[in-house]
Amino acid sequence: MANGSLGEFEVLVLLAVLRVGDRANGSAVRADIEATTSRRIARGAVYVTVDRLEDKGLLTSRLGPRPSPRGGPPTRFYRVSTAGRRAVAQSVSDILRMHAGLKANLPVVDPS
Amino acid sequence: MSPSVWRRLAARVALRGVPPTRRPDLLADLEEDSEARRQRVGRVRLSGWWLRELWSLGRAYRQEAGARHQTGRRLGSDALAQDVRHAVRSLRATPALTVTVLLVLTLGIGASTAIFSVVDAVALRALPFDGADRLIAVAETNTKSGRVASPQMQDFFDWHARQDVFAGLAAIAPYQGVTLNGGAGRAPEILAGQAITADFFPVLRVTPILGRIFTAEDETDTTSNVAIISFGLWQRVFGERPDVVGQVLDTQLRRFTVVGVLPRDFASPIVATDSIDFWLPYVALPEEHIRGNVYSDFYWVIGRLRDGVSIGRAQSRMEQITAGLAAVYPRWFKDRGVIVEPLVTYLAGDVRAWMLLLLGAVTCVLAIAYVNVANLLMVRSTTRTRERDIRSALGASRLDLARAILVETLLLSVAGTAFGVCAAWWGVGILRASLPANVPRAATIGIDLRVLIAASAMAVCGGLVTSLAPLVGATSRRGTGSLRDSSRTMTVGAGQRWANSALIVAEVALAAFLLVGAGLFLDSYARATHVNLGLDYHNVLYLRLRPVNYANVPAEAKAAIVARNKAAFFDILSQVQALPGVKGAGLVSSSVPISDGLVTADLAIPGQTLPLDADIELSSISVDYLQTIRVPLVRGRAFRDTDRQGSELVALINVAAADRYFPAREPVGRVIALNKINRRIVGVVGNIRTAGPEHKQREAAFAPMTQVVTWGATLVVRTEGSPYALAGPIDGAIWSRFPDLAMPPARTLEDNLGALVAPRRVNMQLLGLFGLLGIVVAAVGVYGVMTSVVAQQTRAIGIRMALGATPQTVLWAVLRRTVTFLGIGIVTGLTAGLMLAAVVQRFLFEVSSRDPGIYVAASAVLAAAGLGAAILPARRAARVDPLITLKAE
């Protein structure tokens, strides 16, 4: 993976973290991607990807409050770092530029 | 284990490869989603979903790790999955071998699992009582013969008073055959009871669910007539009434007052056949406190060891007490010893040794099975040298190769065990039904968790040990020699050939050993069933008539009742004799032949001094009795209708009595005193083995029933067809005179004989089956090894034939090799048999455990099977075409 460019799924994850906002934990990210796109996503894939993005410095994370009263470990929430915002903006605009002008030749995908 | 423990365990396994610091929050998210889902789906589906999600987490991380490091090093679980897939593929590639191995394992494991479940339930498992390992039995021994005998009440009372090693000591006496009067829509029924001393329930740590247990006062109060009843009786007779305590149990013997009800799952540890319905306090006769001539039979003494007291200490203390008593009563304690044994061992008694014998035999079967599997796998591994060499050339380490073999063997072993357990499930049902009635705890036999754990442990151990053989062959080879050569020229290393031969010899030896055992038990059974019993036991039905218990009848009324009952017996007899299908019928006062009890009489012969142990079996019989069971008259005359009360008192004796008490003299016409009553001998009849085929013929005498006082009688009926078809009409005849009589079910003499020889029959069947399994499995082994030997030597054989060897020579060469294997194996097996012969001798009947005929027969059978198995590969060798073989180079 060349430095600076993002995989497609990484882009989706970054976008989902941005979309969900404050409550972006693994489950919420996955749910958002699944709800918005037409994909089923393996649970593990999300976590592996956020870990990788965090390693690259594109995401930051913090532990949430302890979910009392049942106890158990707290969940981890993510935010897109400045570098992350830049990278995702770059990727999206790259895709959009590549895509521009091809509309006529692509089948129409129903967003629902 | 609680669900959360399982979940944590699953998480540990599934999340390998996930950084540990990361795990908690992954699980937290999973938990959150799981909560949301809980509203919508059921528990089972939720668990399935949870596990899948969990697995996906771990898998993603492991794949990520693989992608990141690019090492190609597989992680444990994926490597295992790959090995399993590989093993399944290669097993499917050789279906014949796989099926053979599975069949052998199924037979071996099925047989041993079934036998183990029987042995475990009967002899090994702890008794179902609290602190059962502290329960003991105390019995007396005959120090001369070494036999264990019933404890005597006289001794029990002294033991109980003087001992300090038991927390409690209780005596138990059988109290069978009490008839419970009918009433309120219930037919009369015969109850089984036990008379017990006060410590009984405390020793077993059982408390009644209603009422109380017995106290020491109950044992001295002869008028209280209290009883504790079983849960079953409470249900049956009292409809689970909560106010049962104080109610009356109305039997023909006495009216008992119920003082307690026992829990549902309580069963007396000491049971002959049926369950016990009620318990009475043991009220001792005055004579039972005096060491005179009142003896106890079939009594038991059980106790609980005091905390911290070992069984050895209890034994020595009891010996000390008994020695002290013996000093006071030397005559009573002549040849009398005492023994303390764990109750579970004592209960199993002789059956325990028998069970361990079966376990030993089945272990042999299992050993053959595994040896065979090892052999077959080893043979197979030699044909796969190429595959292994290729894998090794491509970079598989020796560990990888070894693991592949291990996985394959374990897979076979686990599958074989699964099939075997299914087979055992089916076999246990048959075994349970065919076991003789004297096997304790037979009802609890089944495949339970204990048995399954044992079977699984066996599967894993067997698999590991079995894989050693091919492992040695596979991993000791260096280099990629076979890649350079064609597979035909491949020869096997000397080490492996030696191992092959050793395994086949071991198999044959074990099979020979088993066959000898099978032969011995087969012969014993044949002899036991062909003993001439002295009577014709086919199609003979008998029914005990005990109309009234005389305990409550005043003495002056007894004679009248006895006379009236006797008249009724004879009336029933003549009614039965007139029934269509009845060939003959008679009455006998004592037990029928081939059953448990025998009644001996005091014997004297005027003008003769008899040895001290002179006694004689005595039965009073109706005129037609001996004719009914077809006992021949040897001399003199049989009884006649004219032998009645008032006429001369007469008797018949059997040949054994005539030989012993009237040697070289004519007994007919002489007078003997039976129970102090003089009778003239009018005839001599044939001997009957009253106690069954394995007991010697005893001296016996008969008196006419008309000339004795009888309390009850047994009706004996010979029928034309099936005896049970007549049970209904016979019952009708009996009820015409005794309308409210509760009768034990009718039995036939054949039933009795069947029950007596049942242990032999089961032994014969099981050992025979094991022997057969042994032969089959050994033959399969011989076949497999010889086939591979021939396959490996095809080239050598081709060259020899090209140089002029005839097919016959080649055939003989293969067979000669088989003969060597068989010879060494058989000699080894027979030697082992001879060495262990003494162990089985006590289980045999009229057969020496070193009977040469059986050893020869076993060898012959095994040799024939082995050679038969070798014929096919030998002929294949003989048909080798030298041209084709050599061209193949």
mmCIF file with all atom_site columns, N, CA, C and O in Angstrom, chain A residues 25-27 30 40 42-45 47-48 50-52 54-55 63 70 73-76 78, chain B residues 19 22 24-33 35 49 53 56-57 59-61 64 68:
data_model
loop_
_atom_site.group_PDB
_atom_site.id
_atom_site.type_symbol
_atom_site.label_atom_id
_atom_site.label_alt_id
_atom_site.label_comp_id
_atom_site.label_asym_id
_atom_site.label_entity_id
_atom_site.label_seq_id
_atom_site.pdbx_PDB_ins_code
_atom_site.Cartn_x
_atom_site.Cartn_y
_atom_site.Cartn_z
_atom_site.occupancy
_atom_site.B_iso_or_equiv
_atom_site.pdbx_formal_charge
_atom_site.auth_seq_id
_atom_site.auth_comp_id
_atom_site.auth_asym_id
_atom_site.auth_atom_id
_atom_site.pdbx_PDB_model_num
ATOM 1   N N  . ASN A 1 25 ? -18.372 4.373   17.406 1.00 0.00 ? 25 ASN A N  1
ATOM 2   C CA . ASN A 1 25 ? -17.575 3.212   17.805 1.00 0.00 ? 25 ASN A CA 1
ATOM 3   C C  . ASN A 1 25 ? -17.671 2.185   16.678 1.00 0.00 ? 25 ASN A C  1
ATOM 4   O O  . ASN A 1 25 ? -18.326 2.416   15.667 1.00 0.00 ? 25 ASN A O  1
ATOM 5   N N  . GLY A 1 26 ? -17.025 1.044   16.882 1.00 0.00 ? 26 GLY A N  1
ATOM 6   C CA . GLY A 1 26 ? -16.975 0.032   15.821 1.00 0.00 ? 26 GLY A CA 1
ATOM 7   C C  . GLY A 1 26 ? -18.345 -0.361  15.321 1.00 0.00 ? 26 GLY A C  1
ATOM 8   O O  . GLY A 1 26 ? -18.598 -0.424  14.123 1.00 0.00 ? 26 GLY A O  1
ATOM 9   N N  . SER A 1 27 ? -19.236 -0.606  16.274 1.00 0.00 ? 27 SER A N  1
ATOM 10  C CA . SER A 1 27 ? -20.569 -1.060  15.886 1.00 0.00 ? 27 SER A CA 1
ATOM 11  C C  . SER A 1 27 ? -21.292 -0.013  15.049 1.00 0.00 ? 27 SER A C  1
ATOM 12  O O  . SER A 1 27 ? -21.923 -0.327  14.045 1.00 0.00 ? 27 SER A O  1
ATOM 13  N N  . ARG A 1 30 ? -19.898 0.298   11.540 1.00 0.00 ? 30 ARG A N  1
ATOM 14  C CA . ARG A 1 30 ? -20.315 -0.822  10.712 1.00 0.00 ? 30 ARG A CA 1
ATOM 15  C C  . ARG A 1 30 ? -21.782 -0.660  10.321 1.00 0.00 ? 30 ARG A C  1
ATOM 16  O O  . ARG A 1 30 ? -22.162 -0.829  9.156  1.00 0.00 ? 30 ARG A O  1
ATOM 17  N N  . ARG A 1 40 ? -22.835 -6.203  3.165  1.00 0.00 ? 40 ARG A N  1
ATOM 18  C CA . ARG A 1 40 ? -22.755 -6.809  4.485  1.00 0.00 ? 40 ARG A CA 1
ATOM 19  C C  . ARG A 1 40 ? -21.272 -6.796  4.846  1.00 0.00 ? 40 ARG A C  1
ATOM 20  O O  . ARG A 1 40 ? -20.436 -7.172  4.026  1.00 0.00 ? 40 ARG A O  1
ATOM 21  N N  . ALA A 1 42 ? -18.169 -7.843  7.438  1.00 0.00 ? 42 ALA A N  1
ATOM 22  C CA . ALA A 1 42 ? -17.741 -8.683  8.554  1.00 0.00 ? 42 ALA A CA 1
ATOM 23  C C  . ALA A 1 42 ? -17.309 -7.787  9.695  1.00 0.00 ? 42 ALA A C  1
ATOM 24  O O  . ALA A 1 42 ? -16.642 -6.772  9.469  1.00 0.00 ? 42 ALA A O  1
ATOM 25  N N  . ARG A 1 43 ? -17.703 -8.131  10.868 1.00 0.00 ? 43 ARG A N  1
ATOM 26  C CA . ARG A 1 43 ? -17.380 -7.319  12.032 1.00 0.00 ? 43 ARG A CA 1
ATOM 27  C C  . ARG A 1 43 ? -15.873 -7.086  12.132 1.00 0.00 ? 43 ARG A C  1
ATOM 28  O O  . ARG A 1 43 ? -15.406 -5.974  12.360 1.00 0.00 ? 43 ARG A O  1
ATOM 29  N N  . GLY A 1 44 ? -15.141 -8.166  11.916 1.00 0.00 ? 44 GLY A N  1
ATOM 30  C CA . GLY A 1 44 ? -13.701 -8.050  12.093 1.00 0.00 ? 44 GLY A CA 1
ATOM 31  C C  . GLY A 1 44 ? -13.071 -7.022  11.166 1.00 0.00 ? 44 GLY A C  1
ATOM 32  O O  . GLY A 1 44 ? -12.151 -6.308  11.549 1.00 0.00 ? 44 GLY A O  1
ATOM 33  N N  . ALA A 1 45 ? -13.620 -6.927  9.938  1.00 0.00 ? 45 ALA A N  1
ATOM 34  C CA . ALA A 1 45 ? -13.032 -6.046  8.935  1.00 0.00 ? 45 ALA A CA 1
ATOM 35  C C  . ALA A 1 45 ? -12.996 -4.606  9.447  1.00 0.00 ? 45 ALA A C  1
ATOM 36  O O  . ALA A 1 45 ? -12.013 -3.878  9.250  1.00 0.00 ? 45 ALA A O  1
ATOM 37  N N  . TYR A 1 47 ? -12.840 -3.463  12.517 1.00 0.00 ? 47 TYR A N  1
ATOM 38  C CA . TYR A 1 47 ? -11.860 -3.213  13.566 1.00 0.00 ? 47 TYR A CA 1
ATOM 39  C C  . TYR A 1 47 ? -10.446 -3.240  13.033 1.00 0.00 ? 47 TYR A C  1
ATOM 40  O O  . TYR A 1 47 ? -9.593  -2.453  13.425 1.00 0.00 ? 47 TYR A O  1
ATOM 41  N N  . VAL A 1 48 ? -10.204 -4.198  12.148 1.00 0.00 ? 48 VAL A N  1
ATOM 42  C CA . VAL A 1 48 ? -8.868  -4.270  11.575 1.00 0.00 ? 48 VAL A CA 1
ATOM 43  C C  . VAL A 1 48 ? -8.555  -2.962  10.864 1.00 0.00 ? 48 VAL A C  1
ATOM 44  O O  . VAL A 1 48 ? -7.465  -2.401  10.988 1.00 0.00 ? 48 VAL A O  1
ATOM 45  N N  . VAL A 1 50 ? -9.966  0.122   11.310 1.00 0.00 ? 50 VAL A N  1
ATOM 46  C CA . VAL A 1 50 ? -9.778  1.299   12.174 1.00 0.00 ? 50 VAL A CA 1
ATOM 47  C C  . VAL A 1 50 ? -8.429  1.227   12.860 1.00 0.00 ? 50 VAL A C  1
ATOM 48  O O  . VAL A 1 50 ? -7.757  2.247   13.034 1.00 0.00 ? 50 VAL A O  1
ATOM 49  N N  . ASP A 1 51 ? -8.003  0.000   13.214 1.00 0.00 ? 51 ASP A N  1
ATOM 50  C CA . ASP A 1 51 ? -6.677  -0.128  13.819 1.00 0.00 ? 51 ASP A CA 1
ATOM 51  C C  . ASP A 1 51 ? -5.602  0.360   12.860 1.00 0.00 ? 51 ASP A C  1
ATOM 52  O O  . ASP A 1 51 ? -4.664  1.076   13.245 1.00 0.00 ? 51 ASP A O  1
ATOM 53  N N  . ARG A 1 52 ? -5.754  -0.069  11.618 1.00 0.00 ? 52 ARG A N  1
ATOM 54  C CA . ARG A 1 52 ? -4.751  0.292   10.634 1.00 0.00 ? 52 ARG A CA 1
ATOM 55  C C  . ARG A 1 52 ? -4.749  1.812   10.425 1.00 0.00 ? 52 ARG A C  1
ATOM 56  O O  . ARG A 1 52 ? -3.698  2.451   10.382 1.00 0.00 ? 52 ARG A O  1
ATOM 57  N N  . GLU A 1 54 ? -5.673  4.040   12.505 1.00 0.00 ? 54 GLU A N  1
ATOM 58  C CA . GLU A 1 54 ? -5.122  4.686   13.687 1.00 0.00 ? 54 GLU A CA 1
ATOM 59  C C  . GLU A 1 54 ? -3.591  4.633   13.655 1.00 0.00 ? 54 GLU A C  1
ATOM 60  O O  . GLU A 1 54 ? -2.913  5.590   14.009 1.00 0.00 ? 54 GLU A O  1
ATOM 61  N N  . ASP A 1 55 ? -3.079  3.459   13.191 1.00 0.00 ? 55 ASP A N  1
ATOM 62  C CA . ASP A 1 55 ? -1.627  3.327   13.045 1.00 0.00 ? 55 ASP A CA 1
ATOM 63  C C  . ASP A 1 55 ? -1.067  4.384   12.094 1.00 0.00 ? 55 ASP A C  1
ATOM 64  O O  . ASP A 1 55 ? 0.024   4.923   12.294 1.00 0.00 ? 55 ASP A O  1
ATOM 65  N N  . LEU A 1 63 ? -11.415 6.066   24.970 1.00 0.00 ? 63 LEU A N  1
ATOM 66  C CA . LEU A 1 63 ? -12.376 5.144   25.587 1.00 0.00 ? 63 LEU A CA 1
ATOM 67  C C  . LEU A 1 63 ? -13.574 5.924   26.083 1.00 0.00 ? 63 LEU A C  1
ATOM 68  O O  . LEU A 1 63 ? -13.416 7.020   26.638 1.00 0.00 ? 63 LEU A O  1
ATOM 69  N N  . ARG A 1 70 ? -24.337 -2.223  34.267 1.00 0.00 ? 70 ARG A N  1
ATOM 70  C CA . ARG A 1 70 ? -24.043 -3.633  34.033 1.00 0.00 ? 70 ARG A CA 1
ATOM 71  C C  . ARG A 1 70 ? -22.554 -3.912  34.102 1.00 0.00 ? 70 ARG A C  1
ATOM 72  O O  . ARG A 1 70 ? -22.142 -5.046  34.108 1.00 0.00 ? 70 ARG A O  1
ATOM 73  N N  . PRO A 1 73 ? -16.379 -3.834  29.974 1.00 0.00 ? 73 PRO A N  1
ATOM 74  C CA . PRO A 1 73 ? -15.400 -2.856  29.511 1.00 0.00 ? 73 PRO A CA 1
ATOM 75  C C  . PRO A 1 73 ? -16.086 -1.727  28.756 1.00 0.00 ? 73 PRO A C  1
ATOM 76  O O  . PRO A 1 73 ? -17.146 -1.927  28.154 1.00 0.00 ? 73 PRO A O  1
ATOM 77  N N  . PRO A 1 74 ? -15.502 -0.534  28.776 1.00 0.00 ? 74 PRO A N  1
ATOM 78  C CA . PRO A 1 74 ? -16.073 0.579   28.027 1.00 0.00 ? 74 PRO A CA 1
ATOM 79  C C  . PRO A 1 74 ? -15.813 0.406   26.539 1.00 0.00 ? 74 PRO A C  1
ATOM 80  O O  . PRO A 1 74 ? -14.910 -0.319  26.145 1.00 0.00 ? 74 PRO A O  1
ATOM 81  N N  . THR A 1 75 ? -16.596 1.061   25.715 1.00 0.00 ? 75 THR A N  1
ATOM 82  C CA . THR A 1 75 ? -16.406 0.983   24.273 1.00 0.00 ? 75 THR A CA 1
ATOM 83  C C  . THR A 1 75 ? -15.463 2.102   23.815 1.00 0.00 ? 75 THR A C  1
ATOM 84  O O  . THR A 1 75 ? -15.222 3.066   24.552 1.00 0.00 ? 75 THR A O  1
ATOM 85  N N  . ARG A 1 76 ? -14.893 1.920   22.627 1.00 0.00 ? 76 ARG A N  1
ATOM 86  C CA . ARG A 1 76 ? -13.893 2.888   22.148 1.00 0.00 ? 76 ARG A CA 1
ATOM 87  C C  . ARG A 1 76 ? -14.509 3.719   21.010 1.00 0.00 ? 76 ARG A C  1
ATOM 88  O O  . ARG A 1 76 ? -15.118 3.167   20.097 1.00 0.00 ? 76 ARG A O  1
ATOM 89  N N  . TYR A 1 78 ? -14.128 6.801   17.969 1.00 0.00 ? 78 TYR A N  1
ATOM 90  C CA . TYR A 1 78 ? -13.115 7.284   17.026 1.00 0.00 ? 78 TYR A CA 1
ATOM 91  C C  . TYR A 1 78 ? -13.441 8.674   16.527 1.00 0.00 ? 78 TYR A C  1
ATOM 92  O O  . TYR A 1 78 ? -14.610 9.062   16.423 1.00 0.00 ? 78 TYR A O  1
ATOM 93  N N  . PRO B 2 19 ? -4.634  -8.174  19.279 1.00 0.00 ? 19 PRO B N  1
ATOM 94  C CA . PRO B 2 19 ? -3.821  -7.654  20.378 1.00 0.00 ? 19 PRO B CA 1
ATOM 95  C C  . PRO B 2 19 ? -4.640  -7.648  21.673 1.00 0.00 ? 19 PRO B C  1
ATOM 96  O O  . PRO B 2 19 ? -5.789  -7.193  21.659 1.00 0.00 ? 19 PRO B O  1
ATOM 97  N N  . ARG B 2 22 ? -6.694  -4.860  22.815 1.00 0.00 ? 22 ARG B N  1
ATOM 98  C CA . ARG B 2 22 ? -7.781  -4.467  21.932 1.00 0.00 ? 22 ARG B CA 1
ATOM 99  C C  . ARG B 2 22 ? -9.048  -5.265  22.250 1.00 0.00 ? 22 ARG B C  1
ATOM 100 O O  . ARG B 2 22 ? -10.145 -4.849  21.907 1.00 0.00 ? 22 ARG B O  1
ATOM 101 N N  . PRO B 2 24 ? -10.900 -6.089  24.930 1.00 0.00 ? 24 PRO B N  1
ATOM 102 C CA . PRO B 2 24 ? -12.079 -5.677  25.725 1.00 0.00 ? 24 PRO B CA 1
ATOM 103 C C  . PRO B 2 24 ? -13.036 -4.805  24.947 1.00 0.00 ? 24 PRO B C  1
ATOM 104 O O  . PRO B 2 24 ? -14.253 -5.017  25.000 1.00 0.00 ? 24 PRO B O  1
ATOM 105 N N  . ASP B 2 25 ? -12.511 -3.818  24.181 1.00 0.00 ? 25 ASP B N  1
ATOM 106 C CA . ASP B 2 25 ? -13.479 -2.933  23.531 1.00 0.00 ? 25 ASP B CA 1
ATOM 107 C C  . ASP B 2 25 ? -14.138 -3.594  22.331 1.00 0.00 ? 25 ASP B C  1
ATOM 108 O O  . ASP B 2 25 ? -15.283 -3.280  21.996 1.00 0.00 ? 25 ASP B O  1
ATOM 109 N N  . LEU B 2 26 ? -13.455 -4.576  21.697 1.00 0.00 ? 26 LEU B N  1
ATOM 110 C CA . LEU B 2 26 ? -14.145 -5.337  20.652 1.00 0.00 ? 26 LEU B CA 1
ATOM 111 C C  . LEU B 2 26 ? -15.348 -6.049  21.259 1.00 0.00 ? 26 LEU B C  1
ATOM 112 O O  . LEU B 2 26 ? -16.460 -6.044  20.714 1.00 0.00 ? 26 LEU B O  1
ATOM 113 N N  . LEU B 2 27 ? -15.094 -6.654  22.418 1.00 0.00 ? 27 LEU B N  1
ATOM 114 C CA . LEU B 2 27 ? -16.163 -7.399  23.067 1.00 0.00 ? 27 LEU B CA 1
ATOM 115 C C  . LEU B 2 27 ? -17.275 -6.479  23.548 1.00 0.00 ? 27 LEU B C  1
ATOM 116 O O  . LEU B 2 27 ? -18.451 -6.826  23.511 1.00 0.00 ? 27 LEU B O  1
ATOM 117 N N  . ALA B 2 28 ? -16.882 -5.285  23.985 1.00 0.00 ? 28 ALA B N  1
ATOM 118 C CA . ALA B 2 28 ? -17.892 -4.340  24.463 1.00 0.00 ? 28 ALA B CA 1
ATOM 119 C C  . ALA B 2 28 ? -18.853 -3.979  23.332 1.00 0.00 ? 28 ALA B C  1
ATOM 120 O O  . ALA B 2 28 ? -20.075 -3.967  23.513 1.00 0.00 ? 28 ALA B O  1
ATOM 121 N N  . ASP B 2 29 ? -18.284 -3.729  22.147 1.00 0.00 ? 29 ASP B N  1
ATOM 122 C CA . ASP B 2 29 ? -19.138 -3.393  21.002 1.00 0.00 ? 29 ASP B CA 1
ATOM 123 C C  . ASP B 2 29 ? -20.038 -4.567  20.638 1.00 0.00 ? 29 ASP B C  1
ATOM 124 O O  . ASP B 2 29 ? -21.218 -4.405  20.337 1.00 0.00 ? 29 ASP B O  1
ATOM 125 N N  . LEU B 2 30 ? -19.424 -5.738  20.672 1.00 0.00 ? 30 LEU B N  1
ATOM 126 C CA . LEU B 2 30 ? -20.180 -6.940  20.325 1.00 0.00 ? 30 LEU B CA 1
ATOM 127 C C  . LEU B 2 30 ? -21.349 -7.109  21.307 1.00 0.00 ? 30 LEU B C  1
ATOM 128 O O  . LEU B 2 30 ? -22.480 -7.431  20.919 1.00 0.00 ? 30 LEU B O  1
ATOM 129 N N  . GLU B 2 31 ? -21.055 -6.819  22.554 1.00 0.00 ? 31 GLU B N  1
ATOM 130 C CA . GLU B 2 31 ? -22.079 -6.954  23.584 1.00 0.00 ? 31 GLU B CA 1
ATOM 131 C C  . GLU B 2 31 ? -23.222 -5.971  23.336 1.00 0.00 ? 31 GLU B C  1
ATOM 132 O O  . GLU B 2 31 ? -24.394 -6.313  23.454 1.00 0.00 ? 31 GLU B O  1
ATOM 133 N N  . GLU B 2 32 ? -22.838 -4.756  22.931 1.00 0.00 ? 32 GLU B N  1
ATOM 134 C CA . GLU B 2 32 ? -23.840 -3.715  22.677 1.00 0.00 ? 32 GLU B CA 1
ATOM 135 C C  . GLU B 2 32 ? -24.784 -4.159  21.548 1.00 0.00 ? 32 GLU B C  1
ATOM 136 O O  . GLU B 2 32 ? -26.008 -4.104  21.685 1.00 0.00 ? 32 GLU B O  1
ATOM 137 N N  . ASP B 2 33 ? -24.177 -4.666  20.462 1.00 0.00 ? 33 ASP B N  1
ATOM 138 C CA . ASP B 2 33 ? -25.005 -5.122  19.339 1.00 0.00 ? 33 ASP B CA 1
ATOM 139 C C  . ASP B 2 33 ? -25.861 -6.305  19.747 1.00 0.00 ? 33 ASP B C  1
ATOM 140 O O  . ASP B 2 33 ? -27.012 -6.443  19.339 1.00 0.00 ? 33 ASP B O  1
ATOM 141 N N  . GLU B 2 35 ? -27.017 -6.922  22.676 1.00 0.00 ? 35 GLU B N  1
ATOM 142 C CA . GLU B 2 35 ? -28.142 -6.425  23.480 1.00 0.00 ? 35 GLU B CA 1
ATOM 143 C C  . GLU B 2 35 ? -29.281 -5.979  22.565 1.00 0.00 ? 35 GLU B C  1
ATOM 144 O O  . GLU B 2 35 ? -30.447 -6.293  22.775 1.00 0.00 ? 35 GLU B O  1
ATOM 145 N N  . TRP B 2 49 ? -25.317 -16.305 16.302 1.00 0.00 ? 49 TRP B N  1
ATOM 146 C CA . TRP B 2 49 ? -24.872 -15.036 15.719 1.00 0.00 ? 49 TRP B CA 1
ATOM 147 C C  . TRP B 2 49 ? -23.640 -14.535 16.450 1.00 0.00 ? 49 TRP B C  1
ATOM 148 O O  . TRP B 2 49 ? -22.645 -14.131 15.857 1.00 0.00 ? 49 TRP B O  1
ATOM 149 N N  . GLU B 2 53 ? -19.980 -13.817 14.786 1.00 0.00 ? 53 GLU B N  1
ATOM 150 C CA . GLU B 2 53 ? -19.385 -12.479 14.820 1.00 0.00 ? 53 GLU B CA 1
ATOM 151 C C  . GLU B 2 53 ? -18.021 -12.517 15.483 1.00 0.00 ? 53 GLU B C  1
ATOM 152 O O  . GLU B 2 53 ? -17.052 -11.918 15.018 1.00 0.00 ? 53 GLU B O  1
ATOM 153 N N  . SER B 2 56 ? -15.490 -13.968 13.240 1.00 0.00 ? 56 SER B N  1
ATOM 154 C CA . SER B 2 56 ? -15.125 -13.060 12.152 1.00 0.00 ? 56 SER B CA 1
ATOM 155 C C  . SER B 2 56 ? -14.111 -12.023 12.643 1.00 0.00 ? 56 SER B C  1
ATOM 156 O O  . SER B 2 56 ? -13.194 -11.644 11.916 1.00 0.00 ? 56 SER B O  1
ATOM 157 N N  . LEU B 2 57 ? -14.269 -11.595 13.897 1.00 0.00 ? 57 LEU B N  1
ATOM 158 C CA . LEU B 2 57 ? -13.305 -10.647 14.458 1.00 0.00 ? 57 LEU B CA 1
ATOM 159 C C  . LEU B 2 57 ? -11.903 -11.232 14.446 1.00 0.00 ? 57 LEU B C  1
ATOM 160 O O  . LEU B 2 57 ? -10.952 -10.628 13.944 1.00 0.00 ? 57 LEU B O  1
ATOM 161 N N  . ARG B 2 59 ? -10.743 -13.768 12.845 1.00 0.00 ? 59 ARG B N  1
ATOM 162 C CA . ARG B 2 59 ? -10.231 -14.144 11.534 1.00 0.00 ? 59 ARG B CA 1
ATOM 163 C C  . ARG B 2 59 ? -9.660  -12.927 10.811 1.00 0.00 ? 59 ARG B C  1
ATOM 164 O O  . ARG B 2 59 ? -8.590  -12.983 10.195 1.00 0.00 ? 59 ARG B O  1
ATOM 165 N N  . ALA B 2 60 ? -10.392 -11.792 10.901 1.00 0.00 ? 60 ALA B N  1
ATOM 166 C CA . ALA B 2 60 ? -9.934  -10.582 10.226 1.00 0.00 ? 60 ALA B CA 1
ATOM 167 C C  . ALA B 2 60 ? -8.549  -10.196 10.726 1.00 0.00 ? 60 ALA B C  1
ATOM 168 O O  . ALA B 2 60 ? -7.662  -9.858  9.947  1.00 0.00 ? 60 ALA B O  1
ATOM 169 N N  . TYR B 2 61 ? -8.341  -10.296 12.051 1.00 0.00 ? 61 TYR B N  1
ATOM 170 C CA . TYR B 2 61 ? -7.047  -9.907  12.591 1.00 0.00 ? 61 TYR B CA 1
ATOM 171 C C  . TYR B 2 61 ? -5.956  -10.847 12.152 1.00 0.00 ? 61 TYR B C  1
ATOM 172 O O  . TYR B 2 61 ? -4.838  -10.463 11.871 1.00 0.00 ? 61 TYR B O  1
ATOM 173 N N  . GLU B 2 64 ? -5.149  -10.152 8.599  1.00 0.00 ? 64 GLU B N  1
ATOM 174 C CA . GLU B 2 64 ? -4.416  -8.896  8.555  1.00 0.00 ? 64 GLU B CA 1
ATOM 175 C C  . GLU B 2 64 ? -2.957  -9.132  8.914  1.00 0.00 ? 64 GLU B C  1
ATOM 176 O O  . GLU B 2 64 ? -2.053  -8.645  8.246  1.00 0.00 ? 64 GLU B O  1
ATOM 177 N N  . ARG B 2 68 ? 0.225   -8.459  6.609  1.00 0.00 ? 68 ARG B N  1
ATOM 178 C CA . ARG B 2 68 ? 1.195   -7.453  7.002  1.00 0.00 ? 68 ARG B CA 1
ATOM 179 C C  . ARG B 2 68 ? 2.610   -8.012  6.969  1.00 0.00 ? 68 ARG B C  1
ATOM 180 O O  . ARG B 2 68 ? 3.529   -7.383  6.529  1.00 0.00 ? 68 ARG B O  1
#
